[in-house]
Tab-separated table of C-alpha atoms in Angstrom:
chain	number	residue	atom	x	y	z
A	1	MET	CA	-79.893	44.227	19.631
A	2	LEU	CA	-78.794	43.273	23.108
A	3	GLU	CA	-82.145	44.304	24.623
A	4	THR	CA	-83.995	42.212	22.059
A	5	THR	CA	-81.842	39.218	22.931
A	6	THR	CA	-82.566	39.695	26.618
A	7	THR	CA	-86.349	39.924	26.056
A	8	SER	CA	-86.265	36.846	23.869
A	9	ALA	CA	-84.431	34.920	26.525
A	10	LEU	CA	-87.041	35.926	29.118
A	11	HIS	CA	-89.965	34.809	26.943
A	12	GLN	CA	-88.321	31.442	26.363
A	13	HIS	CA	-87.290	30.739	29.980
A	14	GLN	CA	-90.025	28.116	30.331
A	15	ASN	CA	-87.983	25.879	27.980
A	16	PHE	CA	-85.372	25.523	30.719
A	17	PRO	CA	-86.524	23.286	33.579
A	18	LEU	CA	-84.173	24.874	36.070
A	19	LEU	CA	-85.802	28.292	35.620
A	20	SER	CA	-89.229	27.079	36.702
A	21	THR	CA	-88.154	25.805	40.103
A	22	ALA	CA	-88.546	29.163	41.829
A	23	LYS	CA	-90.136	32.494	41.092
A	24	SER	CA	-86.954	34.446	41.778
A	25	THR	CA	-84.871	32.440	39.356
A	26	PRO	CA	-85.681	34.446	36.165
A	27	VAL	CA	-84.719	37.650	37.914
A	28	LEU	CA	-81.360	36.137	38.928
A	29	VAL	CA	-80.775	34.867	35.408
A	30	ILE	CA	-81.509	38.309	33.955
A	31	HIS	CA	-79.122	39.893	36.413
A	32	ASN	CA	-76.292	37.479	35.645
A	33	TYR	CA	-76.923	37.749	31.925
A	34	ASN	CA	-76.780	41.529	32.048
A	35	LEU	CA	-73.523	41.374	33.996
A	36	SER	CA	-71.984	39.101	31.399
A	37	ILE	CA	-73.172	41.417	28.609
A	38	SER	CA	-71.720	44.407	30.437
A	39	LYS	CA	-68.334	42.716	30.809
A	40	LYS	CA	-68.297	41.737	27.163
A	41	ARG	CA	-69.127	45.297	26.094
A	42	LYS	CA	-66.060	46.543	27.959
A	43	ASN	CA	-63.890	43.937	26.330
A	44	PRO	CA	-62.484	45.339	23.078
A	45	CYS	CA	-61.935	41.859	21.718
A	46	PHE	CA	-65.569	40.784	22.132
A	47	HIS	CA	-66.823	42.088	18.806
A	48	SER	CA	-63.712	41.180	16.827
A	49	LEU	CA	-62.834	37.761	18.171
A	50	SER	CA	-64.814	34.685	19.011
A	51	CYS	CA	-64.586	33.203	22.513
A	52	SER	CA	-62.266	30.411	21.421
A	53	ASP	CA	-59.990	32.819	19.529
A	54	TYR	CA	-59.801	35.057	22.553
A	55	LYS	CA	-58.772	32.164	24.768
A	56	LYS	CA	-56.062	31.197	22.308
A	57	ARG	CA	-54.818	34.781	22.262
A	58	LEU	CA	-54.554	34.751	26.071
A	59	GLN	CA	-52.677	31.446	26.033
A	60	VAL	CA	-50.216	32.711	23.439
A	61	SER	CA	-49.557	35.831	25.521
A	62	ALA	CA	-48.527	33.727	28.543
A	63	THR	CA	-44.791	33.865	29.209
A	64	ARG	CA	-42.519	30.907	28.523
A	65	LYS	CA	-41.415	30.820	32.126
A	66	GLN	CA	-44.979	30.356	33.378
A	67	GLN	CA	-45.585	27.553	30.895
A	68	GLN	CA	-42.389	25.788	31.950
A	69	GLU	CA	-43.242	26.083	35.637
A	70	GLN	CA	-46.706	24.683	34.999
A	71	GLN	CA	-45.275	21.734	33.087
A	72	GLU	CA	-42.775	21.015	35.852
A	73	GLN	CA	-45.535	21.149	38.453
A	74	GLN	CA	-47.640	18.724	36.439
A	75	GLU	CA	-44.749	16.293	36.072
A	76	GLU	CA	-43.951	16.544	39.760
A	77	GLN	CA	-47.599	16.067	40.708
A	78	LYS	CA	-47.796	13.040	38.427
A	79	LEU	CA	-44.713	11.525	40.034
A	80	LEU	CA	-45.944	12.196	43.549
A	81	SER	CA	-49.364	10.825	42.641
A	82	GLY	CA	-47.741	7.637	41.412
A	83	LEU	CA	-45.751	7.318	44.597
A	84	SER	CA	-48.879	7.924	46.689
A	85	ASP	CA	-50.683	5.165	44.804
A	86	GLN	CA	-47.779	2.843	45.457
A	87	ILE	CA	-47.875	3.689	49.166
A	88	TRP	CA	-51.614	3.019	49.335
A	89	ASN	CA	-51.389	-0.234	47.399
A	90	GLY	CA	-48.446	-1.410	49.482
A	91	LYS	CA	-50.197	-0.563	52.725
A	92	LYS	CA	-53.389	-2.261	51.574
A	93	SER	CA	-51.454	-5.372	50.587
A	94	LEU	CA	-49.711	-5.510	53.947
A	95	GLN	CA	-53.003	-5.163	55.795
A	96	GLU	CA	-54.606	-7.914	53.726
A	97	ASN	CA	-51.701	-10.239	54.434
A	98	GLY	CA	-51.758	-9.382	58.110
A	99	SER	CA	-48.072	-8.400	58.062
A	100	ASP	CA	-48.338	-4.691	58.871
A	101	GLU	CA	-46.456	-5.169	62.109
A	102	ALA	CA	-43.081	-3.440	62.281
A	103	THR	CA	-40.236	-5.772	61.413
A	104	ASP	CA	-36.569	-4.872	61.708
A	105	LEU	CA	-34.396	-6.779	59.265
A	106	GLY	CA	-31.282	-5.335	60.911
A	107	TRP	CA	-28.099	-4.367	59.102
A	108	LEU	CA	-27.445	-7.721	57.424
A	109	PRO	CA	-29.457	-7.242	54.160
A	110	ALA	CA	-27.685	-3.960	53.399
A	111	PHE	CA	-24.274	-5.130	54.599
A	112	PRO	CA	-23.084	-6.863	51.373
A	113	TYR	CA	-23.842	-3.797	49.255
A	114	ALA	CA	-22.245	-1.384	51.728
A	115	LEU	CA	-19.208	-3.654	51.995
A	116	PHE	CA	-18.807	-3.916	48.238
A	117	ALA	CA	-19.149	-0.146	47.791
A	118	SER	CA	-16.498	0.389	50.474
A	119	MET	CA	-14.066	-1.557	48.287
A	120	PHE	CA	-13.953	1.511	46.061
A	121	ASN	CA	-12.384	3.201	49.069
A	122	PHE	CA	-9.980	0.267	49.172
A	123	LEU	CA	-8.561	1.617	45.907
A	124	PHE	CA	-8.417	5.060	47.514
A	125	GLY	CA	-6.270	3.732	50.336
A	126	TYR	CA	-4.196	1.627	47.962
A	127	HIS	CA	-3.216	4.623	45.848
A	128	ILE	CA	-2.494	6.647	48.982
A	129	GLY	CA	0.124	4.169	50.133
A	130	VAL	CA	1.362	2.820	46.811
A	131	MET	CA	3.997	5.586	46.473
A	132	ASN	CA	4.936	5.621	50.145
A	133	GLY	CA	7.854	3.220	49.840
A	134	PRO	CA	8.638	3.038	46.082
A	135	ILE	CA	8.852	6.824	45.526
A	136	VAL	CA	12.651	6.657	45.797
A	137	SER	CA	12.844	3.927	43.145
A	138	VAL	CA	10.408	5.820	40.911
A	139	ALA	CA	12.458	9.029	41.170
A	140	LYS	CA	15.676	7.185	40.445
A	141	GLU	CA	14.343	5.390	37.360
A	142	LEU	CA	12.521	8.390	35.890
A	143	GLY	CA	15.376	10.808	36.430
A	144	PHE	CA	14.371	13.120	39.285
A	145	GLU	CA	16.168	11.440	42.179
A	146	GLY	CA	16.880	13.774	45.072
A	147	ASN	CA	14.400	16.408	43.883
A	148	SER	CA	11.994	16.568	46.792
A	149	PHE	CA	9.709	18.992	44.939
A	150	LEU	CA	9.122	16.575	42.040
A	151	GLU	CA	8.725	13.677	44.444
A	152	GLY	CA	6.025	15.615	46.233
A	153	LEU	CA	4.457	16.602	42.906
A	154	VAL	CA	4.095	12.965	41.844
A	155	VAL	CA	2.289	12.270	45.096
A	156	SER	CA	0.185	15.445	45.261
A	157	THR	CA	-1.039	15.241	41.642
A	158	PHE	CA	-3.174	12.387	42.884
A	159	ILE	CA	-4.864	14.792	45.335
A	160	GLY	CA	-5.378	17.384	42.585
A	161	GLY	CA	-7.231	14.850	40.457
A	162	ALA	CA	-9.310	13.850	43.472
A	163	PHE	CA	-10.370	17.471	43.921
A	164	VAL	CA	-11.635	17.671	40.324
A	165	GLY	CA	-13.383	14.301	40.608
A	166	SER	CA	-15.176	15.228	43.815
A	167	ILE	CA	-16.653	18.348	42.190
A	168	SER	CA	-18.133	16.371	39.280
A	169	SER	CA	-19.485	13.483	41.381
A	170	GLY	CA	-22.833	15.114	42.187
A	171	PHE	CA	-23.660	15.618	38.507
A	172	LEU	CA	-22.789	12.002	37.687
A	173	VAL	CA	-24.982	10.615	40.454
A	174	ASP	CA	-27.990	12.721	39.486
A	175	LYS	CA	-27.757	11.747	35.814
A	176	LEU	CA	-26.641	8.109	35.966
A	177	GLY	CA	-27.537	6.831	39.417
A	178	CYS	CA	-25.109	5.316	41.896
A	179	ARG	CA	-24.558	1.999	40.124
A	180	ARG	CA	-23.742	3.441	36.719
A	181	ALA	CA	-21.640	6.195	38.287
A	182	PHE	CA	-19.620	3.550	40.130
A	183	GLN	CA	-19.097	1.565	36.952
A	184	GLY	CA	-18.094	4.611	34.929
A	185	ASP	CA	-15.715	5.658	37.664
A	186	THR	CA	-13.670	2.490	37.259
A	187	ILE	CA	-12.486	3.732	33.830
A	188	PRO	CA	-10.074	6.428	35.101
A	189	LEU	CA	-9.053	4.157	37.973
A	190	VAL	CA	-7.971	1.358	35.634
A	191	LEU	CA	-6.465	3.598	32.933
A	192	GLY	CA	-4.595	5.703	35.473
A	193	ALA	CA	-3.051	2.660	37.138
A	194	ILE	CA	-1.914	1.184	33.787
A	195	ILE	CA	-0.480	4.491	32.535
A	196	SER	CA	1.406	4.957	35.806
A	197	ALA	CA	2.798	1.422	35.642
A	198	GLN	CA	4.029	1.909	32.070
A	199	ALA	CA	5.433	5.404	32.641
A	200	HIS	CA	8.901	6.135	31.301
A	201	SER	CA	8.883	9.870	31.981
A	202	LEU	CA	7.745	12.312	34.612
A	203	ASP	CA	4.866	13.559	32.456
A	204	GLU	CA	3.440	10.075	31.982
A	205	ILE	CA	3.387	9.193	35.649
A	206	LEU	CA	1.867	12.578	36.476
A	207	TRP	CA	-0.966	11.958	34.005
A	208	GLY	CA	-1.491	8.471	35.387
A	209	ARG	CA	-1.624	9.721	38.959
A	210	PHE	CA	-4.037	12.485	37.951
A	211	LEU	CA	-6.448	10.013	36.309
A	212	VAL	CA	-6.342	7.786	39.362
A	213	GLY	CA	-7.065	10.778	41.560
A	214	LEU	CA	-9.971	11.726	39.313
A	215	GLY	CA	-11.610	8.361	39.934
A	216	VAL	CA	-10.819	8.394	43.620
A	217	GLY	CA	-12.351	11.866	43.999
A	218	VAL	CA	-15.676	10.604	42.680
A	219	ASN	CA	-15.542	7.648	45.058
A	220	THR	CA	-14.926	9.740	48.148
A	221	VAL	CA	-18.293	11.428	47.578
A	222	LEU	CA	-20.200	8.562	45.993
A	223	VAL	CA	-19.416	5.815	48.526
A	224	PRO	CA	-20.847	7.631	51.605
A	225	ILE	CA	-23.920	8.697	49.602
A	226	TYR	CA	-24.630	5.162	48.410
A	227	ILE	CA	-24.108	3.562	51.813
A	228	SER	CA	-26.328	6.120	53.558
A	229	GLU	CA	-29.132	5.578	51.024
A	230	VAL	CA	-29.166	1.773	51.132
A	231	ALA	CA	-28.521	1.396	54.871
A	232	PRO	CA	-31.380	1.462	57.419
A	233	THR	CA	-31.451	4.720	59.349
A	234	LYS	CA	-30.492	3.238	62.718
A	235	TYR	CA	-27.479	1.400	61.232
A	236	ARG	CA	-26.048	4.140	59.021
A	237	GLY	CA	-23.335	5.009	61.526
A	238	PHE	CA	-22.149	1.418	61.732
A	239	LEU	CA	-22.293	0.706	58.002
A	240	GLY	CA	-20.831	4.121	57.189
A	241	THR	CA	-17.567	3.239	58.913
A	242	LEU	CA	-17.022	0.484	56.335
A	243	SER	CA	-15.781	3.134	53.919
A	244	GLN	CA	-13.017	4.133	56.343
A	245	ILE	CA	-12.165	0.488	56.991
A	246	GLY	CA	-11.892	-0.045	53.238
A	247	THR	CA	-9.442	2.873	53.025
A	248	CYS	CA	-7.339	1.437	55.840
A	249	LEU	CA	-7.231	-1.995	54.212
A	250	GLY	CA	-6.112	-0.398	50.944
A	251	VAL	CA	-3.297	1.452	52.723
A	252	ILE	CA	-2.170	-1.761	54.434
A	253	ALA	CA	-2.227	-3.730	51.159
A	254	SER	CA	-0.110	-1.161	49.317
A	255	LEU	CA	2.378	-0.792	52.190
A	256	PHE	CA	2.706	-4.561	52.466
A	257	LEU	CA	3.381	-4.930	48.739
A	258	GLY	CA	5.764	-1.979	48.889
A	259	ILE	CA	8.154	-3.745	51.271
A	260	HIS	CA	9.656	-5.674	48.345
A	261	SER	CA	10.479	-2.394	46.550
A	262	GLU	CA	13.483	-1.899	48.855
A	263	SER	CA	15.186	-4.899	47.249
A	264	ASP	CA	13.728	-4.641	43.721
A	265	PRO	CA	13.950	-1.138	42.152
A	266	HIS	CA	11.439	-2.052	39.423
A	267	TRP	CA	8.834	-3.538	41.754
A	268	TRP	CA	6.805	-0.316	41.739
A	269	ARG	CA	5.554	-1.093	38.240
A	270	THR	CA	4.154	-4.425	39.397
A	271	ILE	CA	2.216	-2.996	42.315
A	272	LEU	CA	0.740	-0.332	40.045
A	273	TYR	CA	-0.393	-2.997	37.575
A	274	ILE	CA	-1.995	-4.816	40.519
A	275	ALA	CA	-4.006	-1.660	41.265
A	276	SER	CA	-5.918	-2.070	37.995
A	277	ILE	CA	-7.305	-5.508	38.932
A	278	PRO	CA	-9.833	-4.345	41.600
A	279	GLY	CA	-11.248	-1.859	39.109
A	280	PHE	CA	-12.354	-4.636	36.746
A	281	ILE	CA	-13.851	-6.629	39.627
A	282	LEU	CA	-15.782	-3.641	40.944
A	283	ALA	CA	-17.129	-2.714	37.512
A	284	ILE	CA	-18.587	-6.202	37.057
A	285	GLY	CA	-19.762	-6.561	40.658
A	286	MET	CA	-21.782	-3.341	40.688
A	287	GLN	CA	-23.967	-4.831	37.959
A	288	PHE	CA	-25.480	-7.069	40.661
A	289	ALA	CA	-25.820	-4.376	43.341
A	290	VAL	CA	-29.089	-2.606	44.181
A	291	GLU	CA	-29.691	0.956	43.091
A	292	SER	CA	-30.299	3.789	45.534
A	293	PRO	CA	-34.066	3.892	46.319
A	294	ARG	CA	-33.974	7.691	46.500
A	295	TRP	CA	-32.565	7.949	42.984
A	296	LEU	CA	-35.084	5.400	41.686
A	297	CYS	CA	-37.956	7.475	43.024
A	298	LYS	CA	-36.467	10.633	41.579
A	299	ALA	CA	-36.176	8.921	38.193
A	300	GLY	CA	-39.837	7.854	38.307
A	301	ARG	CA	-39.084	4.161	38.908
A	302	SER	CA	-41.164	3.870	42.063
A	303	ASP	CA	-41.905	0.154	41.651
A	304	GLU	CA	-38.209	-0.677	41.718
A	305	ALA	CA	-37.658	1.651	44.679
A	306	ILE	CA	-40.329	-0.149	46.702
A	307	GLU	CA	-38.818	-3.543	45.908
A	308	VAL	CA	-35.381	-2.339	47.030
A	309	ILE	CA	-36.803	-0.937	50.284
A	310	LYS	CA	-38.647	-4.183	50.989
A	311	LYS	CA	-35.465	-6.150	50.350
A	312	LEU	CA	-33.158	-4.020	52.474
A	313	TRP	CA	-35.347	-2.544	55.206
A	314	GLY	CA	-38.457	-4.716	55.330
A	315	PRO	CA	-42.073	-4.295	54.065
A	316	SER	CA	-43.109	-2.287	57.128
A	317	GLU	CA	-40.647	0.477	56.211
A	318	VAL	CA	-42.034	1.065	52.715
A	319	ASN	CA	-44.646	3.678	53.676
A	320	ARG	CA	-42.358	5.750	55.855
A	321	ALA	CA	-39.439	5.560	53.425
A	322	ILE	CA	-41.491	6.597	50.396
A	323	GLU	CA	-43.082	9.442	52.334
A	324	ASN	CA	-39.634	10.714	53.297
A	325	ILE	CA	-38.508	10.483	49.679
A	326	GLN	CA	-41.664	12.327	48.611
A	327	SER	CA	-40.797	15.207	50.915
A	328	VAL	CA	-37.327	15.352	49.378
A	329	ILE	CA	-38.779	15.398	45.855
A	330	ARG	CA	-41.172	18.204	46.796
A	331	SER	CA	-38.320	20.339	48.065
A	332	ASP	CA	-35.943	19.259	45.299
A	333	GLY	CA	-35.227	22.202	43.084
A	334	ALA	CA	-36.685	24.687	45.552
A	335	ASP	CA	-33.200	26.052	46.196
A	336	LEU	CA	-32.277	26.638	42.533
A	337	ASP	CA	-32.658	30.389	42.941
A	338	THR	CA	-30.563	30.528	46.117
A	339	SER	CA	-27.052	31.911	46.272
A	340	TRP	CA	-23.881	30.580	47.882
A	341	LEU	CA	-23.784	33.809	49.869
A	342	GLU	CA	-26.815	32.603	51.826
A	343	LEU	CA	-24.481	30.183	53.607
A	344	LEU	CA	-23.079	33.236	55.373
A	345	GLU	CA	-26.504	34.156	56.745
A	346	GLU	CA	-28.345	32.728	59.723
A	347	PRO	CA	-29.309	29.971	60.350
A	348	HIS	CA	-26.997	28.453	57.718
A	349	SER	CA	-23.774	30.211	58.696
A	350	ARG	CA	-23.183	28.189	61.861
A	351	VAL	CA	-23.594	24.826	60.105
A	352	ALA	CA	-21.448	25.931	57.144
A	353	PHE	CA	-18.711	27.185	59.443
A	354	ILE	CA	-18.579	24.007	61.558
A	355	GLY	CA	-18.639	21.668	58.548
A	356	GLY	CA	-16.059	23.669	56.607
A	357	ALA	CA	-13.771	24.003	59.623
A	358	LEU	CA	-13.827	20.254	60.231
A	359	PHE	CA	-12.821	19.458	56.646
A	360	LEU	CA	-10.147	22.157	56.654
A	361	LEU	CA	-8.624	21.117	59.968
A	362	GLN	CA	-8.658	17.468	58.957
A	363	GLN	CA	-6.470	18.225	55.948
A	364	PHE	CA	-4.126	20.587	57.786
A	365	ALA	CA	-3.769	18.176	60.712
A	366	GLY	CA	-1.059	16.296	58.805
A	367	VAL	CA	-2.918	13.167	57.741
A	368	ASN	CA	-1.564	13.266	54.183
A	369	GLY	CA	2.002	13.761	55.365
A	370	VAL	CA	1.838	10.687	57.572
A	371	LEU	CA	0.166	8.374	55.062
A	372	PHE	CA	2.138	9.503	51.996
A	373	PHE	CA	5.627	10.003	53.427
A	374	SER	CA	5.864	7.853	56.556
A	375	SER	CA	8.575	5.682	54.970
A	376	LEU	CA	10.746	8.725	54.239
A	377	THR	CA	10.100	10.048	57.744
A	378	PHE	CA	11.187	6.798	59.372
A	379	ALA	CA	14.242	6.623	57.126
A	380	ASP	CA	15.271	10.135	58.205
A	381	VAL	CA	15.182	9.185	61.884
A	382	GLY	CA	17.334	6.103	61.317
A	383	ILE	CA	14.800	3.279	60.892
A	384	THR	CA	16.486	0.690	58.672
A	385	ASN	CA	13.317	-1.036	57.457
A	386	SER	CA	11.106	2.001	56.919
A	387	ALA	CA	8.548	0.182	54.752
A	388	LEU	CA	7.853	-2.324	57.519
A	389	ALA	CA	7.507	0.501	60.025
A	390	SER	CA	4.994	2.180	57.727
A	391	LEU	CA	3.030	-1.069	57.591
A	392	CYS	CA	2.705	-0.893	61.368
A	393	VAL	CA	1.232	2.583	60.925
A	394	GLY	CA	-1.321	1.126	58.504
A	395	PHE	CA	-2.404	-1.543	60.981
A	396	THR	CA	-2.687	1.079	63.708
A	397	ASP	CA	-4.923	3.152	61.439
A	398	LEU	CA	-7.139	0.105	60.880
A	399	ALA	CA	-7.375	-0.537	64.625
A	400	GLY	CA	-8.507	3.048	65.139
A	401	ALA	CA	-11.188	2.681	62.466
A	402	LEU	CA	-12.508	-0.521	64.053
A	403	ASN	CA	-12.571	1.179	67.429
A	404	ALA	CA	-14.560	4.060	65.932
A	405	THR	CA	-17.051	1.557	64.496
A	406	TYR	CA	-17.717	0.267	67.998
A	407	LEU	CA	-17.884	3.681	69.665
A	408	MET	CA	-19.826	5.481	66.923
A	409	GLU	CA	-23.290	4.674	68.250
A	410	LYS	CA	-22.261	4.651	71.917
A	411	GLN	CA	-20.267	7.849	72.363
A	412	GLY	CA	-21.656	9.963	69.537
A	413	ARG	CA	-19.928	11.824	66.714
A	414	LYS	CA	-19.079	14.972	68.664
A	415	SER	CA	-17.229	13.169	71.465
A	416	LEU	CA	-15.239	11.074	68.997
A	417	LEU	CA	-14.240	14.154	66.996
A	418	ILE	CA	-13.030	15.983	70.087
A	419	GLY	CA	-11.063	12.958	71.267
A	420	SER	CA	-9.584	12.422	67.811
A	421	TYR	CA	-8.279	15.967	67.429
A	422	LEU	CA	-6.898	16.012	70.970
A	423	GLY	CA	-5.091	12.733	70.280
A	424	MET	CA	-3.601	14.034	67.035
A	425	THR	CA	-2.417	17.183	68.798
A	426	ALA	CA	-0.662	15.213	71.531
A	427	SER	CA	0.920	12.880	68.963
A	428	MET	CA	2.341	15.709	66.855
A	429	LEU	CA	3.710	17.431	69.960
A	430	LEU	CA	5.498	14.200	70.811
A	431	VAL	CA	7.053	13.967	67.348
A	432	VAL	CA	8.144	17.623	67.376
A	433	SER	CA	9.630	17.248	70.831
A	434	ALA	CA	11.610	14.182	69.748
A	435	ILE	CA	13.098	16.115	66.818
A	436	SER	CA	13.743	19.531	68.384
A	437	LEU	CA	14.646	18.760	72.005
A	438	PRO	CA	18.212	17.730	72.935
A	439	VAL	CA	17.620	14.027	73.616
A	440	GLU	CA	19.618	10.963	72.732
A	441	LYS	CA	19.262	9.685	69.183
A	442	ASP	CA	17.758	6.325	70.166
A	443	ILE	CA	15.224	7.987	72.470
A	444	GLY	CA	14.338	10.539	69.801
A	445	ASN	CA	13.808	7.821	67.185
A	446	THR	CA	11.600	5.861	69.547
A	447	LEU	CA	9.508	8.918	70.378
A	448	SER	CA	9.137	9.759	66.688
A	449	VAL	CA	7.851	6.295	65.825
A	450	LEU	CA	5.595	6.283	68.892
A	451	GLY	CA	4.139	9.690	68.055
A	452	THR	CA	3.492	8.727	64.428
A	453	THR	CA	1.833	5.484	65.491
A	454	MET	CA	-0.343	7.273	68.044
A	455	TYR	CA	-1.317	9.769	65.414
A	456	ALA	CA	-2.451	7.015	63.040
A	457	SER	CA	-4.616	5.480	65.764
A	458	THR	CA	-6.517	8.748	66.307
A	459	LEU	CA	-7.145	9.614	62.631
């Protein structure tokens, strides 16, 4: 049967124009045809299945994992293709308009958005200092006066909530984007402040402080991410310090309002109610802020991403910015199969060790003790108006942040970190010496205040 088919095909080769172009062509056709027949003979499915059925059988036998990977690759390729088209169209438009020359819009277009985002850190600083002075009044009214453990628990519950919030912040940003994550984050901030202000028991104020900490924890991660993604590359250091300045201003505001708590034992409720007001303002204000261009590209909204880049960085930065985002999208998800243990291997171990050590040392350097309990510390060394003294610490902290803003791009991060830790070490040695060494009481009090103030300036 097969031989008859082959002979018939040879006799009818003149019906195919391509076979008459050269004398050797029929021989090649016969050879290829025989090879195909030989392969089909070896295939057990050839006689029982048609070609289309066989292909379907092969497709069905493919694993689910391979199908999913292929679909993801197609979606990624489609997204990257769309971004590439946008780059080409944008570049072509710039060339036609004759405006392809590099233009630097500076830091001013991104400044309002970075400043507004840093006001979330204002709430962070506010809740750091809001219990600094009134903690004695709170303990007295809620029935745990003189219990230093419960006083510390009321303060530290805020940090526990911040830890939980910081862990969940990455998920919120990826799913909702920066703007919606900011707006959703105002819910625990407002509810926590109101619950704390209305508390009539220890449990209520602990829950209120925990909710506030939950919102603050999200902000501590979200604010630097948002500022770094809307700020031009060369101005990220300068605009990034706005988050620290916002924290300092929040500390100063809460310490200033806390001065009145020394004469009014119920004033702490008022200043906690005040803490809910910025949350409403921030929730409404973020509706008018720009979204992160990186997240827009990741979500497939490349047109909006290009408009944001043009607005903040200038038209000449569109191509380079989108190309950088493309590279991130290509590598996004490539590390899903990696393990945390790989951080202990080279070349990651050195970076992980340095970054982790910096965060660990920053917390153990005593920053929380100074900002949370400076009023109690000053009261213990004989300062009559401890709340006012703590306010001076807040202003010193702000001066240090402004100084860092100026030196950030001039001295570099490494030099500032070394100088900061050396300054904190010297300050703490001064405070310890004033307490432990046999010096006069007035001299010891002066050295304690001086050391605490110096410490705040080097934070």
